C-alpha positions as a printed NumPy array, in Angstrom:
array([[ -40.043,   65.648, -102.649],
       [ -42.805,   64.622, -100.213],
       [ -42.325,   61.499,  -98.148],
       [ -44.915,   59.641, -100.217],
       [ -42.977,   60.3  , -103.421],
       [ -39.8  ,   59.079, -101.765],
       [ -41.639,   55.96 , -100.608],
       [ -42.846,   55.29 , -104.148],
       [ -39.298,   55.674, -105.451],
       [ -38.215,   52.94 , -103.052],
       [ -41.142,   50.677, -103.9  ],
       [ -40.451,   51.031, -107.619],
       [ -36.746,   50.27 , -107.258],
       [ -36.28 ,   46.999, -109.141],
       [ -33.208,   45.879, -107.188],
       [ -34.387,   46.919, -103.725],
       [ -33.14 ,   44.593, -101.   ],
       [ -35.869,   41.978, -100.592],
       [ -35.833,   41.996,  -96.798],
       [ -36.366,   45.77 ,  -96.815],
       [ -39.165,   45.406,  -99.369],
       [ -40.886,   42.904,  -97.086],
       [ -40.533,   45.251,  -94.127],
       [ -42.099,   48.085,  -96.126],
       [ -45.185,   45.964,  -96.624],
       [ -45.567,   45.506,  -92.885],
       [ -45.586,   49.221,  -91.936],
       [ -48.719,   51.326,  -91.434],
       [ -48.999,   54.882,  -92.792],
       [ -47.761,   56.577,  -89.627],
       [ -44.707,   54.312,  -89.527],
       [ -44.053,   54.882,  -93.234],
       [ -44.19 ,   58.655,  -92.799],
       [ -41.692,   58.504,  -89.934],
       [ -39.402,   56.294,  -92.047],
       [ -39.418,   58.64 ,  -95.054],
       [ -40.292,   62.199,  -93.971],
       [ -36.623,   63.174,  -93.577],
       [ -33.076,   61.885,  -93.908],
       [ -31.078,   60.723,  -90.904],
       [ -29.158,   63.626,  -89.4  ],
       [ -25.684,   63.889,  -87.9  ],
       [ -25.797,   64.805,  -84.211],
       [ -23.267,   64.693,  -81.355],
       [ -22.629,   61.012,  -82.125],
       [ -22.829,   61.01 ,  -85.911],
       [ -25.681,   59.351,  -87.811],
       [ -27.777,   57.07 ,  -85.654],
       [ -31.26 ,   55.621,  -86.013],
       [ -33.538,   52.618,  -86.027],
       [ -32.863,   49.773,  -88.422],
       [ -35.341,   49.362,  -91.247],
       [ -36.374,   50.662,  -94.682],
       [ -36.528,   54.388,  -95.362],
       [ -34.384,   57.514,  -95.594],
       [ -34.867,   58.084,  -91.845],
       [ -33.63 ,   54.596,  -90.982],
       [ -30.342,   52.712,  -90.872],
       [ -30.06 ,   50.346,  -93.84 ],
       [ -27.55 ,   49.496,  -96.579],
       [ -28.77 ,   52.401,  -98.709],
       [ -28.484,   55.149,  -96.104],
       [ -25.1  ,   53.682,  -95.163],
       [ -23.954,   53.772,  -98.791],
       [ -25.068,   57.373,  -99.157],
       [ -23.182,   58.37 ,  -96.005],
       [ -20.144,   56.396,  -97.179],
       [ -20.221,   58.142, -100.564],
       [ -20.353,   61.509,  -98.811],
       [ -17.379,   60.493,  -96.689],
       [ -15.509,   59.262,  -99.76 ],
       [ -16.083,   62.621, -101.458],
       [ -14.894,   64.352,  -98.274],
       [ -11.694,   62.265,  -98.246],
       [ -11.053,   63.063, -101.912],
       [ -11.607,   66.776, -101.235],
       [  -8.993,   66.507,  -98.479],
       [  -6.611,   64.789, -100.954],
       [  -6.701,   61.688,  -98.782],
       [  -6.049,   58.102,  -99.776],
       [  -7.34 ,   55.861,  -96.981],
       [  -9.95 ,   55.318,  -94.306],
       [ -10.11 ,   53.024,  -91.236],
       [ -13.306,   51.126,  -90.386],
       [ -14.46 ,   49.298,  -87.247],
       [ -17.78 ,   47.894,  -86.072],
       [ -19.504,   46.628,  -82.944],
       [ -21.796,   43.712,  -82.115],
       [ -25.109,   45.153,  -83.294],
       [ -27.418,   43.816,  -85.963],
       [ -25.973,   44.46 ,  -89.434],
       [ -22.828,   46.141,  -88.061],
       [ -20.478,   43.896,  -90.019],
       [ -22.615,   44.32 ,  -93.143],
       [ -22.598,   48.107,  -92.808],
       [ -18.826,   48.127,  -92.288],
       [ -18.346,   46.035,  -95.434],
       [ -20.727,   48.239,  -97.433],
       [ -18.763,   51.308,  -96.349],
       [ -15.537,   49.669,  -97.557],
       [ -17.203,   48.709, -100.852],
       [ -18.297,   52.303, -101.471],
       [ -15.021,   54.012, -100.587],
       [ -13.127,   51.33 , -102.532],
       [ -15.239,   52.049, -105.605],
       [ -13.966,   55.616, -105.25 ],
       [ -10.332,   54.479, -105.289],
       [  -9.868,   54.987, -101.536],
       [  -8.175,   52.28 ,  -99.503],
       [ -10.107,   50.853,  -96.557],
       [  -8.36 ,   49.432,  -93.486],
       [ -11.022,   47.233,  -91.881],
       [ -10.975,   45.323,  -88.608],
       [ -12.079,   41.776,  -89.345],
       [ -13.963,   41.439,  -86.051],
       [ -15.462,   43.593,  -83.296],
       [ -13.36 ,   46.475,  -81.996],
       [ -14.05 ,   49.374,  -79.605],
       [ -14.683,   52.884,  -80.834],
       [ -11.549,   54.29 ,  -79.13 ],
       [  -9.373,   51.759,  -80.945],
       [ -10.825,   53.013,  -84.221],
       [  -9.821,   56.54 ,  -83.235],
       [  -6.343,   55.24 ,  -82.448],
       [  -6.188,   53.275,  -85.721],
       [  -6.909,   56.374,  -87.816],
       [  -3.905,   58.107,  -86.263],
       [  -1.678,   55.003,  -86.222],
       [  -2.345,   54.173,  -89.884],
       [  -2.242,   57.837,  -90.914],
       [  -5.615,   57.495,  -92.57 ],
       [  -7.558,   60.543,  -93.714],
       [ -10.771,   59.475,  -91.996],
       [ -12.435,   56.728,  -90.023],
       [ -15.812,   55.121,  -89.486],
       [ -17.164,   53.018,  -86.686],
       [ -20.507,   51.279,  -87.079],
       [ -22.202,   51.495,  -83.688],
       [ -25.209,   52.876,  -81.854],
       [ -23.309,   52.964,  -78.576],
       [ -25.722,   52.143,  -75.736],
       [ -28.992,   52.574,  -77.685],
       [ -31.596,   49.768,  -77.723],
       [ -31.084,   46.718,  -80.007],
       [ -33.184,   48.118,  -82.86 ],
       [ -30.665,   50.947,  -83.424],
       [ -27.393,   51.237,  -85.284],
       [ -25.189,   54.12 ,  -86.34 ],
       [ -22.374,   55.53 ,  -88.466],
       [ -19.731,   57.619,  -86.669],
       [ -17.339,   59.542,  -88.896],
       [ -13.828,   60.558,  -87.823],
       [ -11.28 ,   62.952,  -89.289],
       [  -7.554,   62.425,  -89.806],
       [  -6.881,   63.476,  -86.21 ],
       [  -8.958,   60.537,  -84.967],
       [ -11.723,   62.757,  -83.618],
       [ -15.385,   62.786,  -84.505],
       [ -16.048,   65.408,  -87.149],
       [ -16.425,   68.844,  -85.511],
       [ -19.143,   71.212,  -86.829],
       [ -17.213,   72.792,  -89.713],
       [ -15.959,   69.471,  -91.06 ],
       [ -19.304,   67.781,  -90.402],
       [ -21.072,   70.482,  -92.438],
       [ -18.702,   69.848,  -95.351],
       [ -19.428,   66.151,  -95.215],
       [ -23.179,   66.654,  -94.799],
       [ -23.185,   68.902,  -97.882],
       [ -21.397,   66.174,  -99.821],
       [ -23.833,   63.531,  -98.558],
       [ -26.751,   65.695,  -99.654],
       [ -25.225,   66.008, -103.113],
       [ -25.473,   62.227, -103.598],
       [ -28.365,   62.005, -106.043],
       [ -29.897,   58.775, -104.838],
       [ -29.133,   56.526, -101.91 ],
       [ -30.509,   53.68 , -104.026],
       [ -27.852,   54.012, -106.753],
       [ -24.486,   54.484, -105.051],
       [ -21.603,   52.671, -106.795],
       [ -19.962,   49.793, -104.925],
       [ -17.242,   47.268, -105.704],
       [ -16.956,   43.618, -104.73 ],
       [ -14.788,   42.771, -101.715],
       [ -12.616,   40.28 , -103.643],
       [ -11.897,   42.877, -106.328],
       [ -10.918,   45.474, -103.716],
       [  -8.641,   43.002, -101.94 ],
       [  -6.909,   42.169, -105.217],
       [  -6.419,   45.877, -106.009],
       [  -5.02 ,   46.535, -102.551],
       [  -7.944,   48.823, -101.742],
       [  -9.128,   46.7  ,  -98.814],
       [  -6.786,   45.545,  -96.063],
       [  -7.911,   43.647,  -92.986],
       [  -6.249,   44.901,  -89.797],
       [  -6.126,   43.27 ,  -86.394],
       [  -3.156,   42.181,  -84.257],
       [  -0.695,   44.929,  -85.137],
       [  -3.113,   47.721,  -84.237],
       [  -4.261,   45.842,  -81.115],
       [  -0.687,   45.538,  -79.855],
       [   0.141,   49.177,  -80.564],
       [  -3.057,   50.372,  -78.89 ],
       [  -2.58 ,   48.252,  -75.749],
       [   1.022,   49.422,  -75.48 ],
       [  -0.173,   53.037,  -75.624],
       [  -2.822,   52.319,  -72.971],
       [  -0.163,   51.008,  -70.593],
       [   1.643,   54.303,  -71.023],
       [  -1.134,   56.278,  -69.296],
       [  -0.258,   54.845,  -65.891],
       [   0.912,   57.511,  -63.455],
       [   2.254,   55.29 ,  -60.689],
       [   2.679,   51.647,  -59.814],
       [   1.812,   52.451,  -56.181],
       [  -1.337,   50.376,  -56.276],
       [  -2.561,   47.138,  -54.696],
       [  -2.356,   44.521,  -57.468],
       [  -4.502,   42.149,  -55.406],
       [  -7.478,   44.483,  -55.818],
       [ -10.488,   42.264,  -56.526],
       [ -12.111,   43.414,  -59.778],
       [ -15.191,   42.251,  -61.691],
       [ -15.507,   43.334,  -65.314],
       [ -18.45 ,   43.164,  -67.721],
       [ -18.404,   44.37 ,  -71.354],
       [ -22.248,   44.211,  -71.445],
       [ -22.104,   41.995,  -74.575],
       [ -19.938,   44.541,  -76.391],
       [ -16.495,   45.081,  -77.854],
       [ -14.309,   45.466,  -74.741],
       [ -14.372,   41.755,  -73.858],
       [ -10.749,   41.264,  -74.956],
       [  -8.996,   44.581,  -74.468],
       [  -9.974,   45.582,  -70.927],
       [  -8.982,   42.221,  -69.365],
       [  -5.784,   42.213,  -71.455],
       [  -4.956,   45.729,  -70.292],
       [  -5.56 ,   44.903,  -66.609],
       [  -3.498,   41.716,  -66.882],
       [  -0.614,   43.58 ,  -68.507],
       [  -0.707,   46.091,  -65.638],
       [  -0.299,   43.247,  -63.142],
       [  -3.825,   42.908,  -61.754],
       [  -4.17 ,   39.235,  -60.886],
       [  -7.626,   39.123,  -59.322],
       [  -9.925,   40.019,  -62.229],
       [ -13.185,   38.116,  -62.762],
       [ -15.235,   38.349,  -65.952],
       [ -19.037,   38.221,  -66.11 ],
       [ -18.919,   35.367,  -68.602],
       [ -22.584,   35.576,  -69.664],
       [ -22.074,   39.186,  -70.728],
       [ -18.728,   38.579,  -72.439],
       [ -20.604,   37.016,  -75.371],
       [ -21.34 ,   39.553,  -78.153],
       [ -25.131,   39.669,  -78.355],
       [ -27.049,   42.183,  -80.52 ],
       [ -30.13 ,   41.678,  -78.339],
       [ -28.239,   42.496,  -75.109],
       [ -30.388,   39.747,  -73.645],
       [ -29.16 ,   39.941,  -70.037],
       [ -29.848,   43.665,  -69.56 ],
       [ -32.784,   46.007,  -70.088],
       [ -30.301,   48.531,  -71.501],
       [ -26.585,   48.016,  -72.305],
       [ -25.729,   51.336,  -70.695],
       [ -23.507,   51.544,  -67.597],
       [ -25.326,   54.79 ,  -66.727],
       [ -28.326,   52.581,  -65.895],
       [ -27.838,   50.899,  -62.533],
       [ -29.67 ,   47.746,  -63.647],
       [ -26.832,   47.08 ,  -66.099],
       [ -24.673,   46.198,  -63.065],
       [ -27.027,   43.484,  -61.759],
       [ -24.963,   40.493,  -62.895],
       [ -21.679,   42.212,  -62.049],
       [ -22.984,   42.859,  -58.528],
       [ -23.952,   39.203,  -58.215],
       [ -20.469,   38.195,  -59.361],
       [ -18.934,   40.788,  -57.062],
       [ -20.657,   39.34 ,  -54.027],
       [ -19.452,   35.857,  -54.974],
       [ -15.838,   36.997,  -55.354],
       [ -15.649,   39.764,  -52.761],
       [ -14.876,   42.303,  -55.479],
       [ -13.76 ,   45.778,  -54.432],
       [ -14.371,   47.335,  -57.843],
       [ -16.932,   46.582,  -60.549],
       [ -16.265,   47.9  ,  -64.069],
       [ -18.837,   47.957,  -66.89 ],
       [ -18.35 ,   49.249,  -70.437],
       [ -20.998,   50.034,  -73.036],
       [ -21.173,   48.068,  -76.334],
       [ -18.648,   50.161,  -78.269],
       [ -16.44 ,   50.629,  -75.18 ],
       [ -16.216,   54.379,  -75.129],
       [ -18.122,   54.722,  -71.825],
       [ -17.296,   53.114,  -68.497],
       [ -19.203,   52.845,  -65.234],
       [ -17.915,   51.887,  -61.782],
       [ -19.543,   50.385,  -58.71 ],
       [ -17.952,   49.909,  -55.29 ],
       [ -19.141,   48.378,  -52.004],
       [ -20.399,   50.715,  -49.288],
       [ -20.156,   50.328,  -45.527],
       [ -23.162,   47.962,  -45.573],
       [ -21.494,   45.756,  -48.195],
       [ -24.007,   46.733,  -50.878],
       [ -22.584,   47.997,  -54.152],
       [ -23.119,   51.623,  -55.108],
       [ -22.894,   52.728,  -58.728],
       [ -20.921,   55.94 ,  -59.065],
       [ -22.291,   58.671,  -61.283],
       [ -20.25 ,   59.89 ,  -64.228],
       [ -19.523,   63.118,  -62.379],
       [ -18.384,   61.259,  -59.25 ],
       [ -16.046,   59.001,  -61.217],
       [ -14.74 ,   62.005,  -63.123],
       [ -14.019,   63.902,  -59.899],
       [ -12.136,   60.926,  -58.438],
       [ -10.108,   60.386,  -61.622],
       [  -9.296,   64.074,  -61.953],
       [  -8.119,   64.338,  -58.342],
       [  -6.037,   61.152,  -58.679],
       [  -4.404,   62.22 ,  -61.953],
       [  -3.564,   65.76 ,  -60.868],
       [  -2.416,   64.786,  -57.382],
       [  -0.114,   61.994,  -58.576],
       [   1.157,   63.314,  -61.884],
       [   4.068,   65.627,  -61.146],
       [   5.096,   65.765,  -64.816],
       [   2.312,   68.032,  -66.066],
       [   3.414,   71.582,  -66.992],
       [   1.962,   74.747,  -65.512],
       [  -0.389,   75.308,  -68.458],
       [  -2.248,   72.047,  -67.785],
       [  -5.903,   72.224,  -68.794],
       [  -8.888,   70.058,  -67.951],
       [ -11.664,   69.918,  -70.539],
       [ -15.271,   69.168,  -69.611],
       [ -18.689,   69.806,  -71.147],
       [ -21.195,   72.492,  -70.151],
       [ -23.446,   69.853,  -68.527],
       [ -20.641,   68.284,  -66.465],
       [ -20.299,   69.03 ,  -62.729],
       [ -18.619,   72.234,  -61.609],
       [ -16.796,   70.145,  -59.003],
       [ -14.181,   69.37 ,  -61.635],
       [ -13.35 ,   73.061,  -62.004],
       [ -12.871,   73.369,  -58.236],
       [ -10.604,   70.3  ,  -58.049],
       [  -8.556,   71.409,  -61.051],
       [  -8.087,   74.856,  -59.525],
       [  -6.643,   73.301,  -56.352],
       [  -3.819,   71.783,  -58.436],
       [  -3.208,   74.916,  -60.498],
       [  -5.003,   73.655,  -63.598],
       [  -7.511,   75.665,  -65.571],
       [ -10.806,   74.218,  -66.816],
       [ -12.243,   74.718,  -70.281],
       [ -15.904,   74.029,  -71.138],
       [ -17.156,   72.653,  -74.448],
       [ -20.559,   71.762,  -75.836],
       [ -21.853,   68.264,  -75.181],
       [ -20.142,   65.733,  -77.421],
       [ -16.627,   64.397,  -77.075],
       [ -15.771,   65.623,  -80.562],
       [ -15.394,   69.086,  -79.059],
       [ -12.934,   67.803,  -76.471],
       [ -10.943,   66.021,  -79.182],
       [ -10.918,   69.207,  -81.248],
       [  -9.487,   71.183,  -78.305],
       [  -6.693,   68.644,  -77.766],
       [  -5.618,   69.16 ,  -81.37 ],
       [  -5.698,   72.945,  -80.875],
       [  -3.518,   72.605,  -77.757],
       [  -0.926,   70.584,  -79.657],
       [  -0.796,   73.079,  -82.501],
       [  -0.78 ,   76.291,  -80.445],
       [   1.331,   75.057,  -77.496],
       [  -0.726,   77.446,  -75.336],
       [  -2.082,   74.653,  -73.14 ],
       [  -1.404,   71.024,  -72.255],
       [  -4.194,   68.487,  -72.094],
       [  -4.503,   67.064,  -68.557],
       [  -7.832,   65.202,  -68.584],
       [ -11.126,   65.272,  -70.49 ],
       [ -14.512,   64.057,  -69.373],
       [ -18.274,   64.373,  -69.553],
       [ -21.034,   63.417,  -67.125],
       [ -22.283,   60.607,  -69.374],
       [ -19.457,   58.244,  -68.346],
       [ -16.951,   59.384,  -70.956],
       [ -13.276,   59.897,  -69.978],
       [  -9.977,   60.414,  -71.76 ],
       [  -6.627,   60.301,  -69.979],
       [  -4.148,   60.586,  -72.87 ],
       [  -4.654,   62.116,  -76.309],
       [  -3.375,   59.252,  -78.485],
       [  -7.134,   58.621,  -78.788],
       [  -9.36 ,   61.578,  -79.663],
       [ -12.604,   60.178,  -78.295],
       [ -13.712,   58.952,  -74.91 ],
       [ -11.944,   55.713,  -74.093],
       [ -13.313,   53.09 ,  -71.705],
       [ -10.172,   50.953,  -72.029],
       [  -7.993,   53.796,  -70.75 ],
       [ -10.582,   54.68 ,  -68.111],
       [ -10.911,   51.094,  -66.854],
       [  -7.159,   50.88 ,  -66.279],
       [  -6.922,   54.237,  -64.515],
       [  -9.969,   53.272,  -62.402],
       [  -8.179,   50.11 ,  -61.241],
       [  -4.992,   52.046,  -60.479],
       [  -6.99 ,   54.669,  -58.607],
       [  -8.927,   52.114,  -56.549],
       [  -5.716,   50.19 ,  -55.834],
       [  -3.976,   53.418,  -54.814],
       [  -6.671,   54.31 ,  -52.292],
       [  -6.874,   50.722,  -51.024],
       [  -3.159,   50.839,  -50.258],
       [  -3.817,   53.95 ,  -48.183],
       [  -6.695,   52.289,  -46.338],
       [  -9.551,   54.037,  -48.183],
       [ -12.35 ,   52.835,  -50.435],
       [ -13.334,   54.946,  -53.432],
       [ -16.495,   56.009,  -51.601],
       [ -14.425,   57.209,  -48.657],
       [ -12.087,   59.076,  -51.02 ],
       [ -15.116,   60.687,  -52.666],
       [ -16.505,   61.759,  -49.285],
       [ -13.22 ,   63.492,  -48.522],
       [ -13.526,   65.413,  -51.793],
       [ -17.054,   66.502,  -50.848],
       [ -15.886,   67.671,  -47.429],
       [ -13.076,   69.666,  -49.01 ],
       [ -14.864,   71.18 ,  -52.005],
       [ -18.581,   71.095,  -51.16 ],
       [ -21.388,   68.65 ,  -51.869],
       [ -21.734,   68.975,  -55.621],
       [ -24.585,   66.795,  -56.812],
       [ -26.118,   66.327,  -60.226],
       [ -29.18 ,   64.714,  -61.773],
       [ -30.79 ,   64.402,  -65.172],
       [ -34.41 ,   64.167,  -66.384],
       [ -35.332,   63.066,  -69.88 ],
       [ -38.486,   63.221,  -71.941],
       [ -38.746,   60.733,  -74.818],
       [ -40.911,   61.906,  -77.727],
       [ -40.632,   59.904,  -80.959],
       [ -41.432,   60.933,  -84.515],
       [ -42.003,   64.308,  -86.148],
       [ -44.571,   65.439,  -83.56 ],
       [ -42.157,   64.582,  -80.77 ],
       [ -39.292,   66.499,  -82.372],
       [ -41.508,   69.57 ,  -82.792],
       [ -42.715,   69.44 ,  -79.17 ],
       [ -39.14 ,   69.199,  -77.882],
       [ -38.318,   72.369,  -79.852],
       [ -41.321,   74.172,  -78.362],
       [ -40.274,   73.239,  -74.818],
       [ -36.716,   74.498,  -75.305],
       [ -38.044,   77.7  ,  -76.893],
       [ -40.321,   78.275,  -73.893],
       [ -37.363,   78.174,  -71.517],
       [ -35.317,   80.303,  -73.914],
       [ -37.868,   83.098,  -73.536],
       [ -38.254,   82.866,  -69.738],
       [ -36.658,   85.365,  -67.367],
       [ -37.42 ,   84.071,  -63.834],
       [ -35.716,   85.646,  -60.802],
       [ -35.404,   82.327,  -58.953],
       [ -35.51 ,   78.622,  -59.719],
       [ -35.636,   75.903,  -57.085],
       [ -35.251,   78.58 ,  -54.435],
       [ -31.947,   79.733,  -55.979],
       [ -31.398,   83.135,  -57.545],
       [ -31.009,   83.123,  -61.324],
       [ -27.761,   84.899,  -62.202],
       [ -27.683,   84.505,  -65.977],
       [ -29.156,   82.573,  -68.896],
       [ -26.912,   81.14 ,  -71.6  ],
       [ -28.551,   80.636,  -74.984],
       [ -26.175,   78.661,  -77.164],
       [ -28.392,   79.071,  -80.213],
       [ -28.069,   82.867,  -80.2  ],
       [ -24.568,   82.65 ,  -78.647],
       [ -25.6  ,   85.095,  -75.924],
       [ -25.278,   85.087,  -72.158],
       [ -27.914,   87.356,  -70.606],
       [ -27.705,   88.6  ,  -67.036],
       [ -30.867,   89.522,  -65.138],
       [ -30.135,   93.246,  -65.483],
       [ -30.254,   92.81 ,  -69.27 ],
       [ -26.497,   92.924,  -69.792],
       [ -25.334,   90.552,  -72.517],
       [ -22.036,   88.964,  -73.468],
       [ -21.038,   86.681,  -76.317],
       [ -20.618,   82.911,  -75.984],
       [ -17.665,   81.689,  -78.023],
       [ -18.789,   78.067,  -78.424],
       [ -20.484,   76.798,  -81.613],
       [ -24.216,   77.439,  -81.966],
       [ -26.43 ,   74.712,  -80.525],
       [ -30.059,   74.359,  -79.458],
       [ -29.193,   74.498,  -75.757],
       [ -30.338,   76.755,  -72.914],
       [ -28.544,   76.892,  -69.554],
       [ -29.641,   78.73 ,  -66.408],
       [ -26.814,   79.762,  -64.066],
       [ -27.979,   79.914,  -60.448],
       [ -26.472,   80.972,  -57.151],
       [ -23.859,   78.87 ,  -55.315],
       [ -22.392,   77.151,  -58.406],
       [ -25.809,   75.626,  -59.183],
       [ -27.386,   75.438,  -62.637],
       [ -29.711,   73.555,  -64.977],
       [ -29.539,   73.017,  -68.724],
       [ -31.992,   71.847,  -71.398],
       [ -30.64 ,   70.068,  -74.461],
       [ -32.336,   67.942,  -77.145],
       [ -30.327,   64.734,  -77.549],
       [ -28.267,   64.511,  -80.707],
       [ -28.606,   60.719,  -80.907],
       [ -32.022,   59.841,  -79.446],
       [ -35.578,   61.275,  -79.672],
       [ -35.217,   62.824,  -76.211],
       [ -35.159,   66.123,  -74.409],
       [ -32.574,   66.052,  -71.64 ],
       [ -32.462,   68.375,  -68.668],
       [ -29.357,   68.394,  -66.495],
       [ -29.168,   69.818,  -62.974],
       [ -26.16 ,   70.681,  -60.839],
       [ -26.221,   72.006,  -57.277],
       [ -23.774,   72.652,  -54.449],
       [ -24.256,   73.062,  -50.71 ],
       [ -22.447,   72.294,  -47.465],
       [ -24.311,   69.005,  -46.865],
       [ -25.56 ,   65.964,  -48.737],
       [ -29.116,   66.504,  -47.444],
       [ -29.311,   70.126,  -48.614],
       [ -27.994,   69.226,  -52.071],
       [ -30.52 ,   66.391,  -52.466],
       [ -33.355,   68.75 ,  -51.499],
       [ -32.148,   71.369,  -53.99 ],
       [ -32.031,   68.775,  -56.782],
       [ -35.559,   67.583,  -56.032],
       [ -36.957,   71.109,  -56.058],
       [ -35.182,   72.055,  -59.266],
       [ -36.38 ,   68.924,  -61.04 ],
       [ -39.952,   69.446,  -59.833],
       [ -40.133,   73.039,  -61.097],
       [ -38.53 ,   72.332,  -64.483],
       [ -40.603,   69.248,  -65.308],
       [ -43.8  ,   71.041,  -64.259],
       [ -42.897,   73.823,  -66.678],
       [ -42.346,   71.533,  -69.658],
       [ -45.475,   69.478,  -68.896],
       [ -47.723,   72.428,  -69.803],
       [ -46.315,   72.682,  -73.351],
       [ -48.712,   71.213,  -75.895]])
């Protein structure tokens, strides 16, 4: 059916939500085409898109269709229940309720948090309640006009490819998003098909978080400033730090208020340095030694620490990951010999070097924490490896596997312990990081992104990636090209033409492996209309690594700029 026919179907729907009908009347033809030319897709973070009318938008109808697909998936798995959480975004509570109404109409019990909760707690709740699946309504750190639907399996992990394909097939079998059966909340409550969950799960989750601590050898007077950036961590991170004995924690009060507009920041993303502006101001007032910021659904965490000049420096995700990994492996004497660190293919190679020092192996996955969660489950079942730490460059960390997604609550606590540990030894985190660079080499990373909205943008992104897929340069950024990994064809090609298979799932990703542990990788975002290019270099000095990054970025962006 063409997009215009789909549009007419919506316009002719007698019971169409009136607010959506009004919005339809305000859109021009180009906007209408973008809203209806396709259905929202599941990427690395589930289904995510702009709010508004249309099959390519987040609204009660696309939510109901996704919920029906999930309900059919649960029934196919002979399951009986599902856990649901939501964040502070526009319509999040509504979408959570609609999901419960749909699964309840299918005879499936919904355990629903009655107020905002972080994504990692939802992952925990699925496992704790022994539910068959889970949903969290969130768009993570996207702009205010976005929302999303993340689906989780019975292990508490985001659906991996095989399971996601099953669910997507079931979603596609739903005849019409406009006519999905629902049941009233009061009826579901009376039937026992809707149960509101809160304190019990909170207590169990916080108790589990306290269990990740490796050592109490940390300075409890460490001055900390925390900001949840208007999101869901406003209760749990402070509660976790207090329980651990930290008595000098200050909250950025203005950003502790759930706000769907994220009115105090340009972007509610701790990867963006501007998100720390108010925390830095508070830090200077209080003399804070560690600033902690979490994104709206509290699965990502960013850190900032004062430098020698007293100005705060925001650590990159790779830098924080390297510090955490070194701290965990150096202090945790209880890990067995088969300990394994899991990182993504676009995460710094420094982690592999650090892990090797402590006798741990490193396993790479595709981008998306669902792949890390999937590996943890495999480890538990096969007993061939023990999970030691999982992380990705985009500020996602997991210390213990009672959650199967990145967990900013766990990461915030381990960050405080780590900073307190180094303070007790007379070091700041920046000084500890410098020691790691001196020991292992100056690994540095950067990322460029190209935002291209709509159908034309999606097609151009594909053409750019295809261009690089076909290239066979001998050098890039002055570094010899050693091999090219094409994750779509599952082939690694060396410059002499030799090929070997890549065992990871197929994905539209191309990675160039360069000399001296350097590399760059192109990947269309699974959650935003963006092309992302990641760079990683290594040298024996900070200056050389910065120069290598600049040259790599210059050559790659020049190449994609000529694609029409």
